[in-house]
Coordinates of C-alpha atoms in Angstrom, one line a residue:
M57 CA 0.0 0.0 0.0
T58 CA 1.4 3.4 -1.0
T59 CA 2.1 5.8 1.9
P60 CA 0.0 9.0 1.5
E61 CA 1.9 12.1 0.5
P62 CA 1.4 14.0 3.7
A63 CA 2.8 11.1 5.8
R64 CA 5.9 11.0 3.5
Q65 CA 6.4 14.8 3.2
A66 CA 5.4 16.4 6.5
P67 CA 7.9 14.8 8.9
G68 CA 10.9 15.9 6.8
A69 CA 10.0 19.6 7.1
R70 CA 12.4 21.3 9.5
T71 CA 10.8 24.8 9.5
L72 CA 7.3 26.1 9.2
A73 CA 8.3 27.8 5.9
E74 CA 9.4 24.5 4.5
L75 CA 6.3 22.8 5.8
D76 CA 4.1 25.4 4.2
E77 CA 5.8 25.0 0.9
R78 CA 5.3 21.3 0.9
V79 CA 1.6 21.7 2.0
C80 CA 0.9 23.8 -1.1
R81 CA 2.0 21.0 -3.4
C82 CA -0.1 18.2 -1.9
R83 CA -2.5 16.3 -4.2
A84 CA -3.2 13.4 -1.9
C85 CA -7.0 13.5 -1.9
P86 CA -8.5 13.2 -5.4
R87 CA -12.0 14.4 -4.4
L88 CA -10.6 17.5 -2.8
V89 CA -8.3 18.3 -5.6
R90 CA -11.2 18.1 -8.1
W91 CA -13.4 20.3 -5.9
R92 CA -10.9 23.0 -5.2
E93 CA -9.9 23.2 -8.9
E94 CA -13.6 23.2 -10.0
A95 CA -14.4 26.0 -7.7
A96 CA -11.5 28.0 -9.2
R97 CA -12.8 27.4 -12.8
T98 CA -16.5 28.2 -12.1
K99 CA -15.8 31.0 -9.6
R100 CA -18.5 33.2 -8.1
R101 CA -19.7 36.1 -10.1
A102 CA -18.3 38.5 -7.5
Y103 CA -14.9 37.0 -7.9
A104 CA -14.9 36.6 -11.7
D105 CA -11.6 38.6 -12.0
W106 CA -9.8 36.6 -9.4
D107 CA -7.1 34.1 -10.2
Y108 CA -8.0 31.5 -7.5
W109 CA -5.3 30.0 -5.3
A110 CA -6.9 26.5 -5.8
R111 CA -4.3 24.6 -3.8
P112 CA -3.9 23.4 -0.2
V113 CA -3.8 26.4 2.1
P114 CA -0.9 26.7 4.6
G115 CA -1.0 28.0 8.1
F116 CA -0.8 31.7 8.6
G117 CA 1.1 33.5 11.4
P118 CA 4.6 33.7 12.9
P119 CA 6.8 30.6 13.5
D120 CA 7.2 31.5 17.2
A121 CA 3.4 31.7 17.9
R122 CA 2.3 31.2 21.5
L123 CA -1.3 30.7 20.5
A124 CA -2.7 28.6 17.6
I125 CA -6.3 28.8 16.3
V126 CA -7.5 25.7 14.6
G127 CA -10.5 25.8 12.2
L128 CA -12.0 23.2 9.9
A129 CA -11.0 23.6 6.3
P130 CA -10.7 26.4 3.7
A131 CA -13.9 27.7 2.1
A132 CA -14.2 27.2 -1.6
H133 CA -14.5 30.9 -2.4
G134 CA -12.6 32.1 0.7
A135 CA -9.2 30.7 1.5
N136 CA -9.3 28.5 -1.7
R137 CA -9.5 31.8 -3.6
T138 CA -7.1 34.0 -1.6
G139 CA -4.6 31.4 -0.4
R140 CA -4.7 32.5 3.3
M141 CA -6.6 30.9 6.1
F142 CA -10.0 32.6 6.9
T143 CA -9.4 35.2 4.3
G144 CA -12.0 36.5 1.9
D145 CA -15.2 35.2 3.5
R146 CA -17.7 36.1 6.3
A147 CA -16.2 33.7 8.8
G148 CA -12.9 35.3 8.4
D149 CA -14.4 38.8 8.7
F150 CA -15.8 37.7 12.1
L151 CA -12.6 36.1 13.3
Y152 CA -10.2 38.8 12.3
A153 CA -12.4 41.6 13.7
A154 CA -12.2 39.8 17.1
L155 CA -8.5 39.2 16.9
Y156 CA -8.0 42.9 16.2
A157 CA -10.3 43.9 19.0
V158 CA -8.2 42.0 21.6
G159 CA -4.9 43.2 20.2
L160 CA -3.8 40.1 18.4
A161 CA -4.0 41.4 14.8
S162 CA -2.8 44.6 13.1
Q163 CA -6.1 45.3 11.4
P164 CA -9.7 44.1 11.6
T165 CA -10.0 42.9 8.0
S166 CA -8.3 40.1 5.9
T167 CA -9.0 40.4 2.2
H168 CA -6.0 39.1 0.3
I169 CA -2.3 38.1 0.7
G170 CA -0.4 41.4 0.8
D171 CA -3.1 43.4 2.5
G172 CA -0.7 44.3 5.3
L173 CA -2.3 42.0 8.0
E174 CA 0.0 40.7 10.7
L175 CA -0.9 38.5 13.6
Y176 CA 0.8 39.0 17.0
G177 CA 1.9 35.7 18.5
V178 CA -0.9 33.8 16.8
R179 CA -0.9 31.2 14.0
I180 CA -4.1 30.1 12.3
T181 CA -4.3 26.6 10.8
A182 CA -6.8 23.8 10.0
P183 CA -6.9 20.0 10.1
V184 CA -7.9 19.8 6.4
R185 CA -6.0 22.0 4.0
C186 CA -8.2 21.8 0.9
A187 CA -11.7 23.1 0.4
P188 CA -14.2 20.2 0.7
P189 CA -17.6 19.9 -0.9
A190 CA -20.3 21.2 1.3
N191 CA -17.6 22.1 3.9
R192 CA -17.5 18.4 4.9
P193 CA -14.3 16.4 4.5
T194 CA -14.5 12.7 4.9
P195 CA -12.9 10.9 7.8
R196 CA -10.3 9.5 5.4
E197 CA -9.5 12.9 4.0
R198 CA -9.1 14.3 7.6
D199 CA -6.8 11.4 8.5
T200 CA -4.8 11.7 5.3
C201 CA -4.2 15.4 6.0
R202 CA -3.3 15.0 9.7
P203 CA 0.5 14.7 9.3
W204 CA 0.6 18.3 8.1
L205 CA -1.1 19.6 11.3
T206 CA 1.0 17.2 13.4
Q207 CA 4.2 18.5 12.1
E208 CA 3.0 22.1 12.3
L209 CA 2.2 21.6 16.0
R210 CA 5.5 19.9 16.5
L211 CA 7.5 22.8 15.0
L212 CA 5.5 25.2 17.2
R213 CA 6.1 23.3 20.4
P214 CA 9.0 25.4 21.7
T215 CA 6.7 28.5 22.0
L216 CA 3.1 27.2 21.8
R217 CA 1.1 27.4 25.0
S218 CA -2.6 27.7 24.0
V219 CA -4.8 26.3 21.2
V220 CA -8.3 27.6 20.4
V221 CA -10.3 25.1 18.5
L222 CA -13.2 26.4 16.5
G223 CA -16.0 23.8 16.4
G224 CA -16.5 20.1 17.4
Y225 CA -15.0 18.8 14.1
G226 CA -11.8 20.6 14.6
W227 CA -11.7 19.5 18.3
Q228 CA -11.9 15.8 17.4
A229 CA -9.4 16.3 14.6
V230 CA -6.8 18.2 16.6
L231 CA -6.6 15.8 19.6
P232 CA -4.8 12.9 17.8
A233 CA -2.5 15.5 16.1
L234 CA -1.6 17.0 19.5
A235 CA -0.9 13.5 20.8
D236 CA 1.4 12.7 17.8
A237 CA 3.1 16.1 18.3
G238 CA 4.1 15.3 21.9
W239 CA 1.4 16.2 24.3
T240 CA -0.5 13.7 26.4
V241 CA -4.3 13.7 25.7
P242 CA -6.4 12.6 28.7
R243 CA -8.6 9.5 28.5
P244 CA -11.4 9.6 28.1
R245 CA -10.8 12.4 25.6
P246 CA -12.1 15.8 26.7
A247 CA -15.4 16.7 25.2
F248 CA -15.9 19.7 23.0
A249 CA -18.0 22.6 24.3
H250 CA -17.9 26.3 23.9
G251 CA -15.8 27.6 26.7
A252 CA -14.2 24.2 27.4
R253 CA -10.7 24.3 28.7
T254 CA -8.3 21.3 29.0
R255 CA -4.7 21.3 30.1
L256 CA -2.4 18.9 28.3
R257 CA 1.0 18.0 29.7
A258 CA 4.0 17.5 27.5
A259 CA 5.1 13.9 27.2
D260 CA 8.7 14.9 27.5
G261 CA 8.1 17.0 30.6
G262 CA 8.2 20.3 28.8
A263 CA 5.7 23.2 29.0
P264 CA 2.0 22.2 29.2
L265 CA -0.6 23.3 26.6
T266 CA -4.1 24.6 27.3
L267 CA -6.8 23.7 24.8
F268 CA -9.8 26.0 24.5
G269 CA -13.1 25.2 22.8
C270 CA -15.1 27.8 20.9
Y271 CA -18.1 27.5 18.5
H272 CA -17.0 27.8 14.9
V273 CA -17.2 31.3 13.3
S274 CA -19.4 29.9 10.5
Q275 CA -22.3 32.1 9.3
Q276 CA -24.7 29.5 10.7
N277 CA -23.4 30.3 14.2
T278 CA -22.7 34.0 13.9
F279 CA -25.9 35.0 12.0
T280 CA -28.1 33.1 14.5
G281 CA -26.3 34.5 17.5
R282 CA -25.1 31.2 18.7
L283 CA -21.6 32.8 18.7
T284 CA -21.5 36.5 19.4
P285 CA -18.4 38.8 19.1
D286 CA -18.3 39.0 22.9
M287 CA -18.3 35.2 23.2
L288 CA -15.4 34.9 20.7
R289 CA -13.4 37.7 22.3
E290 CA -13.8 36.2 25.7
V291 CA -12.2 32.9 24.6
L292 CA -9.4 34.7 22.7
V293 CA -8.5 36.8 25.7
A294 CA -8.4 33.8 28.0
A295 CA -6.3 31.8 25.6
A296 CA -4.0 34.8 25.0
E297 CA -3.5 35.4 28.7
T298 CA -2.8 31.7 29.3
A299 CA -0.2 31.8 26.5
G300 CA 1.5 34.9 28.0
L301 CA 0.3 37.2 25.2
P302 CA -1.0 40.7 26.0
A303 CA -4.7 41.0 25.3
S304 CA -6.1 44.4 25.1
G305 CA -8.9 46.3 23.3
H306 CA -9.1 48.9 20.5
S307 CA -11.4 51.9 20.9

């Protein structure tokens, strides 16, 4: 049986820049490759002039981040178009506005690579790097993609102290990646809930990691009020403070 591309390529990456470059070349999941490229061909009318990214999307943020935010997967006309996590769609608008409000981003909007946005001590990533049909990757696609997230977390280990996971799918996907990257996940596994907080010890005796649960920033949650800006900011502030990052507010 052939070893999937992520399992072969991810462990050899020695820096996040090298990992990101390898991620962008991945074609391991035929269904996702077809979908991301079809979205780029058909486009949305509003983005008819865009040259879509149409590749796997790497993580975004500094290599010495103390806080990671883990989502689900790129949106077909969001990150699959722009090439940057949570960039170019309503979910990203909600997330980056909150990051700016608590002092973790340089600006409240994220529209395209090169728009000047910087994150302060934060890296944003996902367990699945290609846009899936109906925003629903299969379990096999999730598991095939996992080595990318595992190696990303492993490379972040020297500085990483907090992880905010957006949604139950991401929560279930990140736990085995954290275990593979060197943290001890309790058994039974901690359950996802908005506001959940779980401390994971490092298997080698290093610094522990605190895992925070937060409802996903999907339109389904934000438009209905299930997740409000205040709720998101509260989780981000708690995670930032735990990570040793200054969390403030903009007037």
